[in-house]
Each structure stands twice: as C-alpha cells, then as structure tokens.
XYZ file of C-alpha atoms in Angstrom:
472
model
C -138.211 -37.484 -199.545
C -141.201 -38.916 -197.667
C -140.610 -41.455 -194.884
C -143.525 -43.499 -193.527
C -143.253 -45.301 -190.198
C -145.387 -47.567 -187.997
C -145.310 -48.350 -184.306
C -146.694 -51.656 -183.022
C -150.406 -51.358 -182.233
C -150.993 -53.560 -179.165
C -154.652 -52.591 -178.761
C -155.672 -53.615 -182.266
C -153.491 -56.694 -181.903
C -155.306 -57.706 -178.719
C -158.692 -57.151 -180.380
C -157.816 -59.246 -183.409
C -156.227 -62.022 -181.378
C -159.250 -62.221 -179.115
C -161.341 -62.523 -182.287
C -159.259 -65.504 -183.338
C -157.203 -63.642 -185.970
C -153.459 -64.247 -185.909
C -151.741 -61.412 -187.728
C -149.273 -58.632 -187.121
C -150.858 -55.342 -186.086
C -149.205 -52.009 -186.738
C -150.399 -48.487 -186.209
C -151.605 -46.384 -189.116
C -148.457 -44.965 -190.769
C -147.186 -41.567 -189.705
C -144.871 -39.595 -191.949
C -142.240 -36.905 -192.107
C -140.025 -35.419 -194.788
C -136.235 -35.577 -194.870
C -134.154 -33.307 -197.054
C -131.039 -35.492 -197.288
C -128.104 -35.848 -197.511
C -127.996 -38.422 -200.283
C -127.348 -41.254 -200.311
C -129.559 -41.251 -197.216
C -128.258 -43.737 -194.614
C -129.433 -45.203 -191.313
C -127.217 -42.797 -189.381
C -129.002 -39.867 -191.059
C -132.409 -41.374 -190.239
C -131.549 -41.587 -186.534
C -130.662 -37.876 -186.517
C -133.879 -36.646 -188.146
C -136.393 -39.168 -186.748
C -139.105 -37.018 -185.098
C -139.818 -39.221 -182.056
C -137.603 -39.066 -178.972
C -136.112 -42.213 -177.513
C -134.074 -45.171 -178.723
C -135.567 -47.303 -181.494
C -134.799 -50.304 -183.678
C -135.768 -49.799 -187.324
C -136.928 -52.314 -189.913
C -137.155 -51.446 -193.616
C -140.013 -52.696 -195.810
C -138.569 -54.492 -198.864
C -139.948 -56.754 -201.627
C -140.128 -60.385 -200.582
C -137.105 -62.245 -201.984
C -139.206 -65.283 -202.956
C -142.942 -64.564 -203.036
C -144.291 -62.190 -205.668
C -146.550 -59.297 -204.519
C -145.453 -59.753 -200.902
C -143.000 -57.895 -198.713
C -140.606 -58.504 -195.846
C -139.101 -56.412 -193.027
C -135.303 -56.025 -193.076
C -133.556 -55.272 -189.774
C -131.347 -52.179 -190.027
C -128.192 -52.570 -187.950
C -125.443 -50.907 -189.998
C -125.393 -47.115 -189.685
C -123.853 -46.897 -193.160
C -126.647 -48.857 -194.835
C -128.192 -46.804 -197.654
C -131.972 -46.333 -197.401
C -132.521 -43.938 -200.295
C -130.477 -42.457 -203.113
C -132.785 -39.713 -204.335
C -135.117 -37.105 -202.872
C -137.838 -38.547 -205.149
C -137.728 -41.842 -203.254
C -139.913 -42.835 -200.315
C -139.724 -45.805 -198.007
C -141.587 -47.416 -195.125
C -140.315 -48.396 -191.673
C -141.441 -50.464 -188.719
C -140.239 -48.758 -185.541
C -139.690 -50.855 -182.405
C -139.099 -48.878 -179.172
C -136.036 -50.003 -177.196
C -135.572 -47.319 -174.577
C -138.046 -44.445 -174.361
C -138.663 -41.765 -171.794
C -141.810 -41.546 -169.701
C -143.017 -38.663 -171.852
C -143.092 -41.054 -174.784
C -144.565 -44.040 -172.968
C -147.497 -44.054 -175.391
C -145.368 -46.212 -177.656
C -145.125 -48.985 -175.081
C -145.300 -52.297 -176.947
C -145.978 -54.459 -173.925
C -149.406 -53.279 -172.814
C -152.478 -51.785 -174.512
C -152.957 -48.038 -174.255
C -155.432 -47.043 -171.583
C -158.490 -44.982 -172.380
C -157.379 -41.887 -170.463
C -153.732 -41.967 -171.501
C -152.452 -38.813 -173.183
C -150.981 -39.502 -176.581
C -148.541 -37.417 -178.664
C -149.822 -35.552 -181.675
C -149.045 -37.239 -184.986
C -147.815 -35.498 -188.103
C -150.540 -37.270 -190.071
C -154.194 -38.079 -189.460
C -155.136 -41.688 -188.825
C -156.320 -43.728 -191.777
C -159.866 -44.572 -190.658
C -160.517 -46.504 -193.838
C -157.840 -48.985 -192.760
C -159.297 -49.268 -189.250
C -162.805 -49.727 -190.600
C -161.534 -52.483 -192.889
C -159.943 -54.273 -189.908
C -163.111 -53.925 -187.819
C -165.310 -55.016 -190.710
C -163.273 -58.236 -190.882
C -164.247 -58.769 -187.223
C -167.910 -58.365 -188.119
C -168.497 -54.671 -187.332
C -170.818 -52.684 -189.582
C -168.982 -49.369 -189.381
C -169.544 -45.836 -190.602
C -166.800 -43.212 -190.665
C -168.455 -39.959 -191.764
C -168.274 -38.180 -188.383
C -164.793 -39.261 -187.306
C -163.329 -38.580 -190.742
C -164.048 -34.891 -190.349
C -162.007 -34.631 -187.145
C -158.183 -34.965 -187.136
C -156.855 -37.542 -184.704
C -153.504 -37.863 -182.986
C -152.044 -41.266 -182.264
C -153.661 -44.315 -183.893
C -154.545 -45.607 -180.439
C -156.875 -42.670 -179.837
C -159.193 -43.923 -182.574
C -160.132 -46.955 -180.507
C -160.568 -44.818 -177.401
C -163.034 -42.657 -179.312
C -164.757 -45.647 -180.841
C -165.409 -46.949 -177.327
C -166.826 -43.540 -176.382
C -169.062 -43.620 -179.454
C -170.360 -47.027 -178.502
C -171.074 -46.027 -174.920
C -172.880 -42.837 -176.000
C -174.944 -44.401 -178.779
C -177.959 -45.270 -176.585
C -179.650 -41.915 -177.133
C -183.302 -41.132 -177.989
C -184.013 -42.080 -181.582
C -180.980 -44.357 -181.857
C -180.289 -48.023 -181.354
C -179.523 -49.365 -177.869
C -176.629 -51.301 -179.346
C -173.982 -49.447 -177.290
C -175.492 -50.317 -173.900
C -176.046 -53.918 -174.913
C -172.383 -54.270 -175.802
C -170.801 -52.567 -172.803
C -173.134 -54.000 -170.176
C -172.957 -57.479 -171.679
C -176.744 -57.953 -171.955
C -178.047 -60.373 -174.557
C -181.748 -60.111 -175.363
C -181.717 -63.263 -177.470
C -180.755 -65.783 -174.806
C -182.011 -63.918 -171.733
C -178.612 -63.863 -170.003
C -177.825 -60.761 -167.956
C -174.292 -59.874 -166.934
C -173.743 -57.082 -164.423
C -170.676 -54.827 -164.419
C -170.036 -55.588 -160.746
C -169.307 -59.202 -161.744
C -166.584 -57.985 -164.048
C -165.111 -55.836 -161.326
C -164.548 -58.908 -159.191
C -162.208 -60.382 -161.809
C -158.688 -59.228 -162.475
C -157.950 -56.817 -165.326
C -157.105 -59.490 -167.874
C -160.271 -61.496 -167.198
C -162.470 -58.410 -167.442
C -160.914 -57.446 -170.729
C -161.380 -60.956 -172.134
C -165.037 -61.151 -171.070
C -165.804 -57.743 -172.455
C -164.168 -58.599 -175.778
C -166.155 -61.824 -175.976
C -169.407 -59.948 -175.526
C -168.354 -57.368 -178.084
C -167.686 -60.069 -180.653
C -171.020 -61.773 -180.011
C -172.938 -58.543 -180.388
C -170.941 -57.448 -183.451
C -171.754 -60.685 -185.262
C -175.471 -60.119 -184.700
C -175.368 -56.502 -185.830
C -172.896 -56.688 -188.729
C -175.571 -56.842 -191.463
C -177.920 -54.314 -189.894
C -177.885 -50.568 -190.205
C -178.834 -48.558 -187.154
C -180.640 -45.265 -187.387
C -177.633 -43.318 -186.297
C -174.719 -45.738 -186.578
C -171.760 -46.291 -184.331
C -169.332 -43.921 -185.978
C -171.360 -41.183 -187.579
C -174.751 -39.580 -187.949
C -177.308 -39.312 -190.693
C -177.413 -43.027 -191.467
C -174.837 -42.845 -194.253
C -173.250 -46.180 -195.042
C -169.519 -46.800 -195.098
C -169.862 -47.450 -198.821
C -170.858 -43.854 -199.475
C -167.838 -42.596 -197.531
C -165.468 -44.863 -199.400
C -167.121 -43.864 -202.659
C -166.382 -40.249 -201.800
C -162.717 -41.096 -201.293
C -162.520 -42.777 -204.699
C -164.188 -39.821 -206.405
C -161.739 -37.393 -204.776
C -158.752 -39.552 -205.705
C -159.965 -39.916 -209.292
C -160.445 -36.169 -209.600
C -156.982 -35.471 -208.195
C -155.414 -37.971 -210.612
C -157.264 -36.382 -213.537
C -156.030 -32.915 -212.529
C -152.449 -34.162 -212.298
C -152.711 -35.866 -215.701
C -154.078 -32.646 -217.193
C -151.210 -30.607 -215.725
C -148.591 -32.991 -217.130
C -150.392 -33.005 -220.484
C -150.217 -29.224 -220.727
C -146.540 -29.109 -219.775
C -145.258 -32.010 -221.884
C -147.906 -32.610 -224.539
C -148.724 -36.119 -223.311
C -152.291 -37.020 -222.435
C -151.508 -39.173 -219.390
C -154.331 -41.287 -217.983
C -156.266 -41.226 -221.246
C -153.882 -43.100 -223.554
C -155.142 -46.553 -224.375
C -157.829 -48.690 -222.765
C -157.641 -52.040 -221.064
C -158.213 -54.651 -223.735
C -156.964 -58.033 -224.890
C -154.240 -58.068 -227.577
C -155.338 -58.170 -231.202
C -154.502 -61.143 -233.401
C -151.513 -59.265 -234.844
C -150.234 -58.372 -231.377
C -150.697 -61.957 -230.185
C -148.630 -63.224 -233.104
C -145.879 -60.716 -232.280
C -145.844 -61.755 -228.634
C -145.821 -65.439 -229.628
C -142.710 -64.841 -231.732
C -141.036 -63.087 -228.815
C -141.963 -66.004 -226.579
C -140.546 -68.403 -229.143
C -137.215 -66.549 -229.027
C -137.278 -66.758 -225.227
C -137.659 -70.526 -225.448
C -135.048 -71.046 -228.196
C -131.663 -72.126 -226.867
C -128.783 -69.896 -227.936
C -126.015 -71.797 -229.717
C -122.761 -70.588 -231.260
C -123.121 -73.365 -233.831
C -126.112 -71.512 -235.273
C -124.850 -68.992 -237.842
C -127.597 -66.445 -237.070
C -126.945 -66.699 -233.347
C -123.195 -66.337 -233.857
C -123.751 -63.210 -235.944
C -125.599 -61.600 -233.011
C -122.629 -62.304 -230.757
C -120.189 -60.783 -233.275
C -122.183 -57.541 -233.327
C -121.995 -57.328 -229.542
C -118.221 -57.950 -229.634
C -117.651 -55.248 -232.289
C -119.356 -52.653 -230.082
C -117.648 -53.807 -226.893
C -114.113 -54.643 -228.074
C -113.764 -52.924 -231.479
C -109.962 -53.191 -231.582
C -109.802 -56.919 -230.840
C -110.491 -59.966 -232.990
C -113.706 -61.835 -232.258
C -113.481 -64.938 -230.090
C -116.320 -67.286 -229.180
C -114.600 -68.322 -225.959
C -112.636 -65.543 -224.281
C -112.231 -63.879 -220.852
C -113.525 -60.632 -222.382
C -117.061 -62.016 -222.108
C -116.682 -62.069 -218.322
C -115.576 -58.429 -218.432
C -118.922 -57.729 -220.112
C -120.750 -59.391 -217.218
C -121.178 -63.033 -218.223
C -120.272 -65.654 -215.637
C -118.199 -67.823 -217.988
C -115.838 -67.371 -220.936
C -118.274 -69.091 -223.317
C -121.544 -67.144 -223.562
C -123.834 -70.060 -224.420
C -122.881 -71.803 -221.152
C -124.010 -68.895 -218.969
C -127.040 -69.810 -216.812
C -128.855 -66.537 -217.542
C -128.358 -67.073 -221.280
C -129.882 -70.526 -220.919
C -132.869 -68.940 -219.113
C -133.477 -66.136 -221.625
C -132.502 -67.948 -224.833
C -131.992 -66.140 -228.113
C -134.197 -63.294 -226.869
C -131.592 -62.338 -224.258
C -128.748 -62.090 -226.816
C -130.997 -60.191 -229.268
C -131.721 -57.678 -226.508
C -127.986 -57.381 -225.773
C -127.328 -56.728 -229.467
C -129.980 -54.008 -229.497
C -128.547 -52.395 -226.376
C -125.066 -52.366 -227.935
C -126.570 -50.560 -230.926
C -128.612 -48.000 -228.942
C -126.328 -47.387 -225.932
C -122.741 -48.140 -226.963
C -121.562 -45.430 -224.563
C -123.061 -47.349 -221.651
C -121.032 -50.419 -222.630
C -117.806 -48.415 -222.394
C -118.911 -47.104 -219.007
C -119.668 -50.609 -217.713
C -116.279 -51.918 -218.859
C -114.492 -48.982 -217.223
C -116.396 -49.378 -213.945
C -116.432 -53.214 -213.971
C -120.232 -53.294 -213.926
C -121.823 -56.674 -214.829
C -123.802 -55.379 -217.805
C -124.820 -58.819 -219.091
C -126.271 -59.826 -215.713
C -128.291 -56.601 -215.471
C -129.573 -56.877 -219.049
C -130.516 -60.553 -218.956
C -132.243 -60.127 -215.595
C -134.260 -57.236 -217.074
C -135.263 -59.522 -219.971
C -136.451 -62.164 -217.527
C -138.412 -59.790 -215.258
C -140.021 -57.808 -218.090
C -141.045 -60.902 -220.047
C -142.583 -62.307 -216.878
C -144.472 -59.070 -216.161
C -145.873 -58.852 -219.691
C -146.948 -62.495 -219.590
C -144.534 -63.799 -222.203
C -142.997 -66.434 -219.924
C -146.239 -68.292 -219.192
C -148.244 -67.126 -222.216
C -150.803 -65.298 -220.059
C -150.653 -62.290 -222.443
C -153.255 -64.027 -224.639
C -156.024 -63.506 -222.071
C -154.676 -60.481 -220.217
C -156.338 -57.071 -220.626
C -153.805 -54.222 -220.651
C -153.458 -50.698 -221.991
C -150.129 -51.252 -223.662
C -150.760 -54.046 -226.181
C -150.802 -51.637 -229.132
C -147.083 -50.981 -228.707
C -146.451 -54.655 -229.539
C -147.491 -54.293 -233.158
C -143.721 -54.162 -233.727
C -141.684 -57.262 -232.816
C -138.521 -55.220 -232.167
C -140.203 -53.113 -229.487
C -139.480 -55.556 -226.651
C -135.716 -55.329 -227.144
C -135.948 -51.523 -227.370
C -137.976 -51.285 -224.158
C -135.487 -53.614 -222.491
C -132.591 -51.402 -223.640
C -134.242 -48.344 -222.106
C -134.841 -50.274 -218.880
C -131.174 -51.314 -218.669
C -130.109 -47.707 -219.265
C -132.376 -46.586 -216.415
C -130.802 -49.238 -214.174
C -127.300 -47.928 -214.961
C -128.426 -44.375 -214.216
C -129.712 -45.556 -210.832
C -126.307 -47.123 -210.152
C -124.585 -43.818 -210.943
C -126.729 -42.133 -208.291
C -126.206 -44.884 -205.711
C -123.061 -46.947 -206.168
C -124.100 -49.346 -203.389
C -127.002 -50.807 -205.389
C -126.854 -54.524 -206.151
C -127.789 -55.929 -209.566
C -131.142 -57.045 -208.168
C -131.909 -53.574 -206.764
C -130.875 -51.873 -209.998
C -133.221 -54.088 -211.997
C -136.074 -53.747 -209.502
C -135.986 -49.938 -209.628
C -135.609 -49.750 -213.391
C -138.356 -52.271 -214.182
C -140.648 -50.480 -211.745
C -140.254 -47.246 -213.735
C -140.785 -49.069 -217.014
C -144.016 -50.543 -215.672
C -145.277 -47.049 -214.830
C -144.689 -45.928 -218.410
C -146.352 -49.026 -219.889
C -149.374 -48.542 -217.646
C -150.036 -45.243 -219.463
C -150.679 -47.220 -222.675
C -148.090 -45.867 -225.164
C -148.895 -46.710 -228.789
C -145.297 -46.918 -230.014
C -141.717 -46.591 -228.785
C -141.578 -42.844 -229.426
C -144.636 -42.281 -227.282
C -143.052 -44.550 -224.676
C -140.007 -42.266 -224.569
C -142.184 -39.147 -224.465
C -144.181 -40.419 -221.501
C -141.009 -41.487 -219.682
C -139.560 -38.000 -220.112
C -142.813 -36.428 -218.861
C -142.640 -38.616 -215.753
C -139.080 -37.434 -215.041
C -137.349 -40.688 -216.040
C -133.888 -40.315 -217.578
C -133.731 -42.316 -220.800
C-alpha cells in the first residue's frame, strides 16, 4: 500500500503570496509503503510514519458537494479506517505539532533558510510541478539539468534555483541572474545597491527582493536565454515535458502488452474515442426515458417488475405492494414508489434492481442476513453511473468516448449496474466500516476504469474487469 504525504511549503507560499496569488502551498508529495495490518487505521499510520515528531494528519477525500474537487478531512480518531486493502493508496497533509530540533526543517512558521540542512526524502521532488507553479508567476523555466539530479526535501529545490540564478551570469550566457539579485533595471535606469537592502530588517529585504524578482520575471518570461536558468543546451521546458509524456506512454503500452499476454485482453487498444452512432444514441435515449419515467404500482408493467424482485428476495411469502419487508431490502419506506431514490431514478432504478435480483440472487440473501441497505446502494449506483455516462443531462449525444459500442444493447446498462453493485458489496465485505456512499464511490470508480478500456460488449467488460483484478 502506497501512502503519499505533504508538509506545508512556507517558501513557495511566501513566493506566491508576494506575487499576489492566494492559494494553499504544499510540498511535493513524499511516499512510503505500509504492509498493513488491514483494515489500516490511524493508529497504525502513527506507528509506521517515517518522520519523527508529533503530527496532525488530514486525509484527502472527494469533495462532498463539488464534482472533480477534493477536501481535507481531519483525522482525530485512532480507530478511523484509512484503507481496507493493500491495493489501495491515499494522500495525507501532515501538520507538525511538536518536532525535535533535528526535524526543524518541517517548521511551518518560517521559510527554510538557504544554508539549512534538510532531511533526505524517500522520493525525488516533482520538478514539473514546481516549474508549473513558477511558470504561473511568469518564469520561463527549463528543468533538464536539475531533473537529472535527485533532490532531498522540496525546499532544497528553491535553494538550488537561487544558486542557479546567481551563477547564471557567466561568459556566453545572459546576465539575467545578476540583474535579478542585485535589483538593477536597465529599462528605467534605476539602480539598487545591496547595501540598501542590508539596512532594512529581514522581512523588508525579502519583500523588496521578491518584488524585483517578479518585475524581472515578467520581462523575461517569453524570452529564451542562451543557457537558461535551470539547465544547459538551450532546451525548452516543452521538450522536457514531451520526454516525460513519451516515457509514460511507453510504460503504459508495456503494461498493456503484459496484461494482454497474461489474460488475452488487448488493454489500451480497445475502442477509440468517438461520438455514439445513431443506434447507440437511440439506445441511450430509451435508457434516459426510463430514468425520467415515474415508477407507479398502478402501472401493470411496473408492478410486474416489483413482483420479480419480491420473488427473489422473499420467495416463501406472498407479494405485498406495501410491506415492511421492502425496508429490510433497503428502501426507506414500506411503499416502494414513495421512496425518494425511486423518485430520482424512475423506472430505470427498479429495472436495474430486477436485473440484479436475477444475476446476483445470492447477494440479496447476504444483504438481508447482514441488514445491508441493498436498495440504497443499487439506486445510488444507478444515479452516479447514469450521470457519468451523460444520461442524466443528455450530454452523451455530443460526448466522445471509447465505450459507446457496448450500448448497442439496451439491457447493458442494468447489467453494468448489477456488476457495480456486486463490487460495492465485495468492498463492504473487506471493510465493514464503509458507508453506502463510500461503497458506491469505490465500486463506480472501478467500473469507470473498465469502461475507459472501451469494451465492445458485456462479456468483454467482464473479461477486462477480471484482467484488472476486479472481483465480479
């Protein structure tokens, strides 16, 4: 299990704030591996955390309201579960509370000094991230030289950047470094001497120096120097980043090839991003129509769906439209059509429940025995999946995806949803502390990974899921 963690980065924070940017600044993530036990709790994390001292931990979680955003959850209960499987990974923000002098490099109150000794990190700093931050401030940066040398703490990168700037006024190179550090400005004729800075206190000197840096960076951001600030040979940052992408693409291709040979699935090659065909659009429109159709027990077809669910769930009892047994299955009320989630998912939700009862009747027995709210899990999966695919808002008509071919069959949505619910129940077996929301989030995440491989039909969907190590 891989655990990523950040410390606050006061130096980068000061730089960005002085540039007028208000945002949280963390160090480049460091990492270590933990072997368990599972479920892995906060008390276990404190025992294996590689840094010495007393820390407060915050866990990175999906934002409860905003899509594609995240939030930091304060960890205060030693029994709180952080991970249930060695295949999981998670990210932490680490706030020092009480640290020894030997670990004073993690001081959050003051920037790290240039000559301060910093502890070695278990991972190299992510210079691409730093370059992106500096580029936002107007710095034309190049990373070829620094990328070849492993760094320790994230703070040391800025120390070395300052050294690069101060040493850049060499024969055959630009005098940019001296202009920045001395504060000279050839455009307006002003000349600032270092002895003037020395007369001010530390804070004033730092502020003046940062102001001059920003002014010079703005003038130089579109220009390439003969040698560059960060590297040699005049290579642009674009070429370095391009190299990263090529390496990553090659590694992904090798992994896909390895999985293909082992499981007979050509991962990474299945399907191409394209808009749905007319047939697929019609199928998705029908699914959307079911989502928007209110479920009613007065409709004979709708009532028949409910009877099929009852026969699989309570085979020895007579069918009842309004009964407490429906709450045992996970509905919030005795009458299914009055449940809020049923109102949100319409006939599609009950059709998916009927399909699940047909494909995974054993899971229904398990949920009844363990008092698991199956209906809540299933209907939430319907809602999240239909939103991801674009059925809710109709965006599927203009969306380009790999997986549209699988929607030649109208029944495939309910079958994919059944597999997703089964995955969610398997996750709950591994970690009994999972909430309904967490179960659905993990299961839908795995389903998305399979869909992104572009399966052509449900059998290929299952084959890919198995190749990726997902229990279906």
